Coordinates of C-alpha atoms in Angstrom, one line a residue:
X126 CA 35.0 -50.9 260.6
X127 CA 36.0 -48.2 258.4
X128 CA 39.6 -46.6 258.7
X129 CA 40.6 -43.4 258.2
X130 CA 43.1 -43.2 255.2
X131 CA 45.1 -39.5 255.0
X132 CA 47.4 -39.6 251.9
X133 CA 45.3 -38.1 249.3
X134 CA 44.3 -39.6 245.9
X135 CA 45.9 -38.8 242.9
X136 CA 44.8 -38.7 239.5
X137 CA 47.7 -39.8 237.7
X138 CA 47.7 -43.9 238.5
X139 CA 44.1 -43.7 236.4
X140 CA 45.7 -41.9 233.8
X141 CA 48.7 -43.9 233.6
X142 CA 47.2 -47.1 233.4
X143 CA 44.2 -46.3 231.4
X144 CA 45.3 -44.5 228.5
X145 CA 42.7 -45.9 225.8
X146 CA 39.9 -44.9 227.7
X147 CA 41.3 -41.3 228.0
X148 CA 42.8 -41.4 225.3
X149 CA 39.3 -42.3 223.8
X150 CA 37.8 -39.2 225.9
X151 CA 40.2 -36.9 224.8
X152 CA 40.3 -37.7 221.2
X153 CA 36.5 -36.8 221.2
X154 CA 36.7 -33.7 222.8
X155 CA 39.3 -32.7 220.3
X156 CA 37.6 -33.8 217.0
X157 CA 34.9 -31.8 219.0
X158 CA 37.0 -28.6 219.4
X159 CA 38.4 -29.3 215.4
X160 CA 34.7 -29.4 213.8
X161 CA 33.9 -26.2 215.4
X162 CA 36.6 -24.3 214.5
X163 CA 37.1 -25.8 211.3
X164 CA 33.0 -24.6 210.2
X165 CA 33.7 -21.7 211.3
X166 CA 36.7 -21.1 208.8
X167 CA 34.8 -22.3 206.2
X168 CA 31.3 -20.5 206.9
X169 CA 33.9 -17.7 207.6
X170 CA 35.7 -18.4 203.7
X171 CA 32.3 -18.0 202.0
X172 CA 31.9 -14.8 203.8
X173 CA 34.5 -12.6 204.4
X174 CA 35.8 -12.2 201.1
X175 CA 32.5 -11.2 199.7
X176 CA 32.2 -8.6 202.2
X177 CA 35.7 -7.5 201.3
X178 CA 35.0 -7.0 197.6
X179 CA 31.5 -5.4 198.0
X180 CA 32.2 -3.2 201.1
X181 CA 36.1 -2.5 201.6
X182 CA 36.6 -0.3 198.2
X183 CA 34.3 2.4 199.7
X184 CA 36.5 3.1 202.2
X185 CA 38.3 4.8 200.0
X186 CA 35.8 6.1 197.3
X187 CA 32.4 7.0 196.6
X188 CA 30.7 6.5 193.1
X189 CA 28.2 9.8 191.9
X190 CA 25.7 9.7 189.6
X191 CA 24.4 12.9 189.6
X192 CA 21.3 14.3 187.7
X193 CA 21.8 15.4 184.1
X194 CA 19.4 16.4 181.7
X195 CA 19.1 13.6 178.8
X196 CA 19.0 14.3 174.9
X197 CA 18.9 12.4 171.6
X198 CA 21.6 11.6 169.8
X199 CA 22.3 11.2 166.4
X200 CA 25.2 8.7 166.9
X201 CA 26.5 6.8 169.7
X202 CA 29.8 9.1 169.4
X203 CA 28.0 12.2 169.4
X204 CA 26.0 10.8 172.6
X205 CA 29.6 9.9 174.7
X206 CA 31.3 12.9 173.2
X207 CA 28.3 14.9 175.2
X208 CA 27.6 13.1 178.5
X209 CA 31.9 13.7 178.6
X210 CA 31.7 17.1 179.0
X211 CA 28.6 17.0 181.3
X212 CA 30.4 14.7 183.6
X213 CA 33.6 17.1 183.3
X214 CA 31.3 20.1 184.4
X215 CA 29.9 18.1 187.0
X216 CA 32.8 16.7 188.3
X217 CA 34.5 20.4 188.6
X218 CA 30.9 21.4 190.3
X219 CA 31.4 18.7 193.2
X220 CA 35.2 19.4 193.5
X221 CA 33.7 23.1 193.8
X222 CA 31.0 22.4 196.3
X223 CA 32.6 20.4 198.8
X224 CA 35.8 19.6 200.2
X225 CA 37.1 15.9 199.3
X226 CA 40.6 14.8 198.2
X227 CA 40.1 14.5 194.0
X228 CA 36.9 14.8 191.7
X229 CA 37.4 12.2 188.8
X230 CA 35.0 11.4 186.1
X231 CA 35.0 8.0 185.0
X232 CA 33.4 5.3 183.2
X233 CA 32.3 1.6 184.6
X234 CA 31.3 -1.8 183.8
X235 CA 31.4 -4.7 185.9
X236 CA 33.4 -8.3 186.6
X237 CA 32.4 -10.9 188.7
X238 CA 35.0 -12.6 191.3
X239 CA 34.4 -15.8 193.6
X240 CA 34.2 -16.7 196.8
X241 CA 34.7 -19.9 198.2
X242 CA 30.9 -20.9 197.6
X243 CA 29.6 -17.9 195.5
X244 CA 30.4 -15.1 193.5
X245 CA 29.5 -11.4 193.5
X246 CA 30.4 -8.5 191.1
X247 CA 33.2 -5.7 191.6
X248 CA 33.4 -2.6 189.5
X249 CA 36.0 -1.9 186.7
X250 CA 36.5 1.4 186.1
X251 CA 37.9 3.2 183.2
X252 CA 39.4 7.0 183.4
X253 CA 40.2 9.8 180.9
X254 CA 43.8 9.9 181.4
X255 CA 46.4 8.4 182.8
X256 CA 47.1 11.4 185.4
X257 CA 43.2 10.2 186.6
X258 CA 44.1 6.6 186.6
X259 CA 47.9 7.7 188.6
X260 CA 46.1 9.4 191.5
X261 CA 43.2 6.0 191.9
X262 CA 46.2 3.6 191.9
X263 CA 47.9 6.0 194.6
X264 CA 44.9 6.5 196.8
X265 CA 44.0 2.8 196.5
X266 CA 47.8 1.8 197.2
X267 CA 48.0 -0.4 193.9
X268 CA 52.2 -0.1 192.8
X269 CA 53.0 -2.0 189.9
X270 CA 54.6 -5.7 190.2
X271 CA 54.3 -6.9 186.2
X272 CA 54.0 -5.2 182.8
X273 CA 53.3 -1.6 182.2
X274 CA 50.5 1.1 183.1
X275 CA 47.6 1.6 180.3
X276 CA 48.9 4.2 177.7
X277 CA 46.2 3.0 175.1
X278 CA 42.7 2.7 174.8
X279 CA 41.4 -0.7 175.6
X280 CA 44.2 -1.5 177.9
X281 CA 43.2 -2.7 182.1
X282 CA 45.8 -3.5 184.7
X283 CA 44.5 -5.9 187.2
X284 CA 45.3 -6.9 191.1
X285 CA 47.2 -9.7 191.7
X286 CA 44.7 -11.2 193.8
X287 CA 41.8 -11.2 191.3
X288 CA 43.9 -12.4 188.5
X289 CA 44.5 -15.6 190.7
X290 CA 40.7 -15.7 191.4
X291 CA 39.5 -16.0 187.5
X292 CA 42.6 -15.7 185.4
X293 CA 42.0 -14.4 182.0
X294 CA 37.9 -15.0 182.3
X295 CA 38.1 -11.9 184.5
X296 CA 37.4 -10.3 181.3
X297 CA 34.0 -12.2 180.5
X298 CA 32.2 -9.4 181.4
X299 CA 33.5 -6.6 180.4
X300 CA 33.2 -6.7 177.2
X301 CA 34.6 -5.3 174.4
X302 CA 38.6 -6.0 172.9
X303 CA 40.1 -5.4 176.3
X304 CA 43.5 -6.1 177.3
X305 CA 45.2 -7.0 180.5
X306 CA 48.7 -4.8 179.9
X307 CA 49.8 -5.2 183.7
X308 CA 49.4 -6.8 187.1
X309 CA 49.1 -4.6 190.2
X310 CA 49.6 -5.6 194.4
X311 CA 46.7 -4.5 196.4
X312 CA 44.3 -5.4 199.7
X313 CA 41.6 -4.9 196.8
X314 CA 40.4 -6.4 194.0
X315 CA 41.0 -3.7 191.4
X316 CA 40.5 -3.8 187.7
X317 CA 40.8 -0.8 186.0
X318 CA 42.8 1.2 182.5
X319 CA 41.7 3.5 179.7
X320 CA 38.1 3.0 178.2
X321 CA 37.5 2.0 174.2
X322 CA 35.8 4.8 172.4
X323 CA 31.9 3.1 173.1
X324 CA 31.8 2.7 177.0
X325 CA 29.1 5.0 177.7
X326 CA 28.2 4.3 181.4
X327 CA 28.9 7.4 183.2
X328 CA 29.4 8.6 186.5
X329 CA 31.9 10.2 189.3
X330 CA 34.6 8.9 191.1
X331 CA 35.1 10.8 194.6
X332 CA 38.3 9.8 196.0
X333 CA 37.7 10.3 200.0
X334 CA 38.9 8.5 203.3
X335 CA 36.6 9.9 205.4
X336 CA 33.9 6.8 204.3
X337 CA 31.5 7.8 207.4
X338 CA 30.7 11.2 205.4
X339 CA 27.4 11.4 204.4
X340 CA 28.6 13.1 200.7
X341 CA 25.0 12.6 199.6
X342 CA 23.6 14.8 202.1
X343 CA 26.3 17.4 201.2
X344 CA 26.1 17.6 197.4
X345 CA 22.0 17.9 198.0
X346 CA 22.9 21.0 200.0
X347 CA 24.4 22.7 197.7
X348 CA 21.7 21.3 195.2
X349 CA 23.4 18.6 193.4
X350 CA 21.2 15.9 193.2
X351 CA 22.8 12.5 192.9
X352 CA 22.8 8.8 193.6
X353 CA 25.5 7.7 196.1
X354 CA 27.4 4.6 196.3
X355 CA 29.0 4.5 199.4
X356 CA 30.3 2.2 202.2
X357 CA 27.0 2.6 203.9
X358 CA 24.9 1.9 201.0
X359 CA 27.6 -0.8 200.1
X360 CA 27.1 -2.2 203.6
X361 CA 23.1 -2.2 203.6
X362 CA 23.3 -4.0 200.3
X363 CA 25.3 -6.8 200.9
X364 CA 23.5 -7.3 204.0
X365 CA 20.5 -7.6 202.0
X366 CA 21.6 -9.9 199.4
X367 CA 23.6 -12.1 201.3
X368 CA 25.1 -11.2 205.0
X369 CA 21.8 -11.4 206.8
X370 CA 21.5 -14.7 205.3
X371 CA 24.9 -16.2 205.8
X372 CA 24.8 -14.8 209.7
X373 CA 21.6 -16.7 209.9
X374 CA 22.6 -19.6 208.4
X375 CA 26.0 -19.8 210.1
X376 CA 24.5 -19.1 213.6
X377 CA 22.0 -21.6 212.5
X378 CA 24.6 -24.1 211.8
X379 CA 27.3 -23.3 214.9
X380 CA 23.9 -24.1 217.2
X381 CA 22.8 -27.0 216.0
X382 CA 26.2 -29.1 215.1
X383 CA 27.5 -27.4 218.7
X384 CA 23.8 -28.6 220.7
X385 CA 24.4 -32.2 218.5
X386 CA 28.3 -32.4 219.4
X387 CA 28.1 -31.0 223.3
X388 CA 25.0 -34.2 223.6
X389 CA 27.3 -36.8 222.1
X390 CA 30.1 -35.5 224.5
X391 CA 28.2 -35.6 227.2
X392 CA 27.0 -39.3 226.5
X393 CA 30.7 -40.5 226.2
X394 CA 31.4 -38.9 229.3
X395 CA 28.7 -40.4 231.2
X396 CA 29.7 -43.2 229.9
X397 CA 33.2 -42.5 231.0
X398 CA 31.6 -41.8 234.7
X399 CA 30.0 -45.0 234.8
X400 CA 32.7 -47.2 234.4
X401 CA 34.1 -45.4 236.8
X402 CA 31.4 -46.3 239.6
X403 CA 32.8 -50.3 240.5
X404 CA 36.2 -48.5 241.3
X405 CA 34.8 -45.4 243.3
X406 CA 33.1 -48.0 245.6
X407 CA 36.4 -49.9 246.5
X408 CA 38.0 -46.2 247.2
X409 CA 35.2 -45.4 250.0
X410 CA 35.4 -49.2 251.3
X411 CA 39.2 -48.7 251.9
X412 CA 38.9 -45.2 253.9
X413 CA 38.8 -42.6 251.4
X414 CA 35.9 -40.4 251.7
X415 CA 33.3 -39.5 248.9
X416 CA 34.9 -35.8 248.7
X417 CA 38.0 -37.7 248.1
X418 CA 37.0 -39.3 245.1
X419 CA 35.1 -36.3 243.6
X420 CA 38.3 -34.2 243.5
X421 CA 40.2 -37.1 242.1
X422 CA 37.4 -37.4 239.7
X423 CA 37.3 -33.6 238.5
X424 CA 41.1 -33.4 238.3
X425 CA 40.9 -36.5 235.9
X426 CA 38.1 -34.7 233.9
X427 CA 40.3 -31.2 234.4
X428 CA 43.7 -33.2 232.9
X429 CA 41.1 -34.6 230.1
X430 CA 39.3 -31.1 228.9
X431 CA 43.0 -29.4 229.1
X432 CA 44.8 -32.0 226.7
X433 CA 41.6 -32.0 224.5
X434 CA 41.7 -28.4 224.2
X435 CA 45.5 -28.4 223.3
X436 CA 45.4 -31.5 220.6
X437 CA 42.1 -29.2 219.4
X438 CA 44.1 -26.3 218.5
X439 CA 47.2 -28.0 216.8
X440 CA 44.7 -30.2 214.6
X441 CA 42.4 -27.3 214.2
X442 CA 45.5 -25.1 213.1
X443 CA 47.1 -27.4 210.6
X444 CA 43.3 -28.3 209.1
X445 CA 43.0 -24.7 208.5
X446 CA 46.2 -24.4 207.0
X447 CA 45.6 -27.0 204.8
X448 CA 42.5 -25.7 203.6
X449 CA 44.1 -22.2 203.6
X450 CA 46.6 -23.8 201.2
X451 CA 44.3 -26.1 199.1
X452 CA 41.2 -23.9 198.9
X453 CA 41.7 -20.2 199.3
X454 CA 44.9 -18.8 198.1
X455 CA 44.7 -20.5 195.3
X456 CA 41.5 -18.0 194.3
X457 CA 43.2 -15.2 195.5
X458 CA 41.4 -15.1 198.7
X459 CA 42.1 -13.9 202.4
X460 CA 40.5 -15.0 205.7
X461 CA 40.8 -15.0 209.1
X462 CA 42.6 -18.2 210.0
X463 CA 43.1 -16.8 213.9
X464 CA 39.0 -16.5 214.7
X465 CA 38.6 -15.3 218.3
X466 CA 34.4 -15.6 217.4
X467 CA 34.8 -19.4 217.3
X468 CA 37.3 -19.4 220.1
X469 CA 34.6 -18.0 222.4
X470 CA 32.2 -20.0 221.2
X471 CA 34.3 -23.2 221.5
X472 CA 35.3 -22.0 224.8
X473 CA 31.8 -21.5 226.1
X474 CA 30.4 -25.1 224.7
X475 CA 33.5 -26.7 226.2
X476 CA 33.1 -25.0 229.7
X477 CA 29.1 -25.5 229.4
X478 CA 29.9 -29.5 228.5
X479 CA 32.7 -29.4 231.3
X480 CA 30.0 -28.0 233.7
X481 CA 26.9 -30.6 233.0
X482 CA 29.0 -33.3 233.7
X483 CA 29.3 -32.3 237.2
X484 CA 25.5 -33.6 237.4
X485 CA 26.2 -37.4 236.3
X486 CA 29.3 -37.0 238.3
X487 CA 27.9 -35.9 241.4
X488 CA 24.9 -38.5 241.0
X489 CA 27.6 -41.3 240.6
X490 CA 28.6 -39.9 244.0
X491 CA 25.9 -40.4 245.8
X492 CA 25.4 -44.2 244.0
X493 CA 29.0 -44.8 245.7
X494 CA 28.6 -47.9 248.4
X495 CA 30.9 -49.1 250.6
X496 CA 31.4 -53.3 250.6
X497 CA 30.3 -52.8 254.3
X498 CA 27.0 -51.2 253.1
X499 CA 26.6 -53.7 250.2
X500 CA 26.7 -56.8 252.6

């Protein structure tokens, strides 16, 4: 006959004198919680800067290229010593037309900067004057940290942070005898100085804040026909060329190592739950009911998931510390090491993994026999 047994089970004695086997469970749950996170950095590294060199600038500027009427020139000089006025006029025409902060012809070319895994291109620009160049390095809150401003022709300063992404070989593309006279601090990654006498790609520099204007539909008001570089085009393009993809890819990615992971979990665990069954039998034949052993059961689990969650973050911190260290300040780089996305997404597939092993674990329930019932 069955007695009735009232103390209640506890979950520690299991734990105490079984640490392999949780420690084995746990362990997996925290590599689990690591890989996720860890991708996510990563996916996150090839990303984020990108978007910060090819959309962040335009917060603070827009590029003009308005429409000017075209000539032949005898010489190149004669042809730059032209479009400068033109640009002048026009530049004093915007400032004119609509209200913005500073008007600023300039000149460009372009430099390319990495990424983790890629590269992309980021504008150098090249002003009249230094009073021109002054009031960019104020509005883009560059200060000086090493060397001196550009006083001659030829001469660039550069940011900090893209001097430690290609060194000297940030001048590949520019062209020309350039020379890096100084080193600026800045959240961007600025190249910029006084042009040589043959840079002969025009346009204007509006320096405004207010990056949700629409300033194309402004200057065609007033009749200034132009094309616009501005955080919306800059955000539409790097969509195009690479964001759309990359989302893709990384949601791609997160699903299918998370679906792969949360099965292999969920095997261990019912493997876990099985080995469990021999020892849930002798707690019903000696009084304890099958409610009994299911709370015992999910505390265990509970205790399991909690630790695994905890030993997840510290590895998953000090992995992407490590590769914070090791792989992306050394280019100059910053990302997101605290990544609430991945958190939520970790959260979810632990909760959703937590939650389907109720189902083995409530079918091992009902498998539970007394030795009564067995004889």
């Amino acid at each position: 006959m069955r007695t009735t047994v009232k103390q209640k089970l506890s979950c520690f004695p299991y734990l105490k004198h079984n640490k392999r086997r949780v420690l084995a469970v746990v362990i997996s749950l925290s590599v689990f919680i690591t890989m996720l996170y860890v991708m996510g950095y990563f996916l996150g590294a090839c990303m984020e800067p990108i978007a910060v060199m090819m959309i962040d600038p335009y917060k603070k500027y827009q590029i003009v290229q308005p429409e000017v009427e075209s000539s032949e020139y005898e010489t190149l000089e004669e042809g730059i010593a032209d479009y400068t006025n033109m640009m002048n006029d026009k530049a004093q025409e915007i400032e004119n037309a609509i209200n913005v902060d500073e008007v600023i012809p300039i000149r460009s070319r372009f430099a390319m900067c990495y990424s983790v895994l890629g590269m992309t291109s980021i504008p150098v620009f090249y002003f009249n004057n230094s009073e021109q160049m002054d009031s960019f390095s104020s509005y883009m809150g560059a200060e000086l940290v090493e060397g001196k401003w550009p006083a001659n022709p030829g001469e660039v300063v550069v940011s900090m942070n893209l001097y430690a992404n290609r060194g000297e070989d940030v001048l590949d593309r520019v062209g020309g005898d350039y020379e890096i006279v100084g080193f600026v601090e800045s959240d961007n990654y600025l190249i910029y100085g006084l042009p040589l006498e043959n840079e002969n790609n025009f346009s204007i520099m509006i320096l405004n804040d207010e990056y949700q204007r629409d300033i194309k539909e402004e200057l065609e008001n007033k009749g200034i026909i132009s094309i616009v570089s501005d955080f919306e085009s800059a955000t539409s393009s790097y969509n195009s060329d690479m964001g759309d993809s990359m989302t893709t890819i990384k949601t791609t990615l997160t699903g299918v190592a998370g679906g792969l992971l949360s099965l292999c979990m969920l095997v261990v665990l019912s493997m876990h739950i099985r080995d469990r069954h021999d020892e849930w039998c002798l707690m019903s034949s000696i009084g304890f009911s099958t409610s009994d052993v299911f709370v015992m059961a999910i505390k265990e689990m509970l205790i399991c998931f909690l630790s695994a969650v905890a030993i997840g973050a510290i590895i998953s911190t000090i992995t992407v510390v490590i590769l914070n260290a090791v792989m992306v300040e050394p280019l100059g780089l910053t990302v997101n090491s605290i990544r609430f996305q991945d958190m939520g997404i970790i959260s979810v597939a632990i909760l959703g993994i937590y939650g389907l092993c109720q189902i083995p674990l409530i079918l091992a329930m009902r498998r539970i026999q007394t030795v009564d019932e067995i004889e």
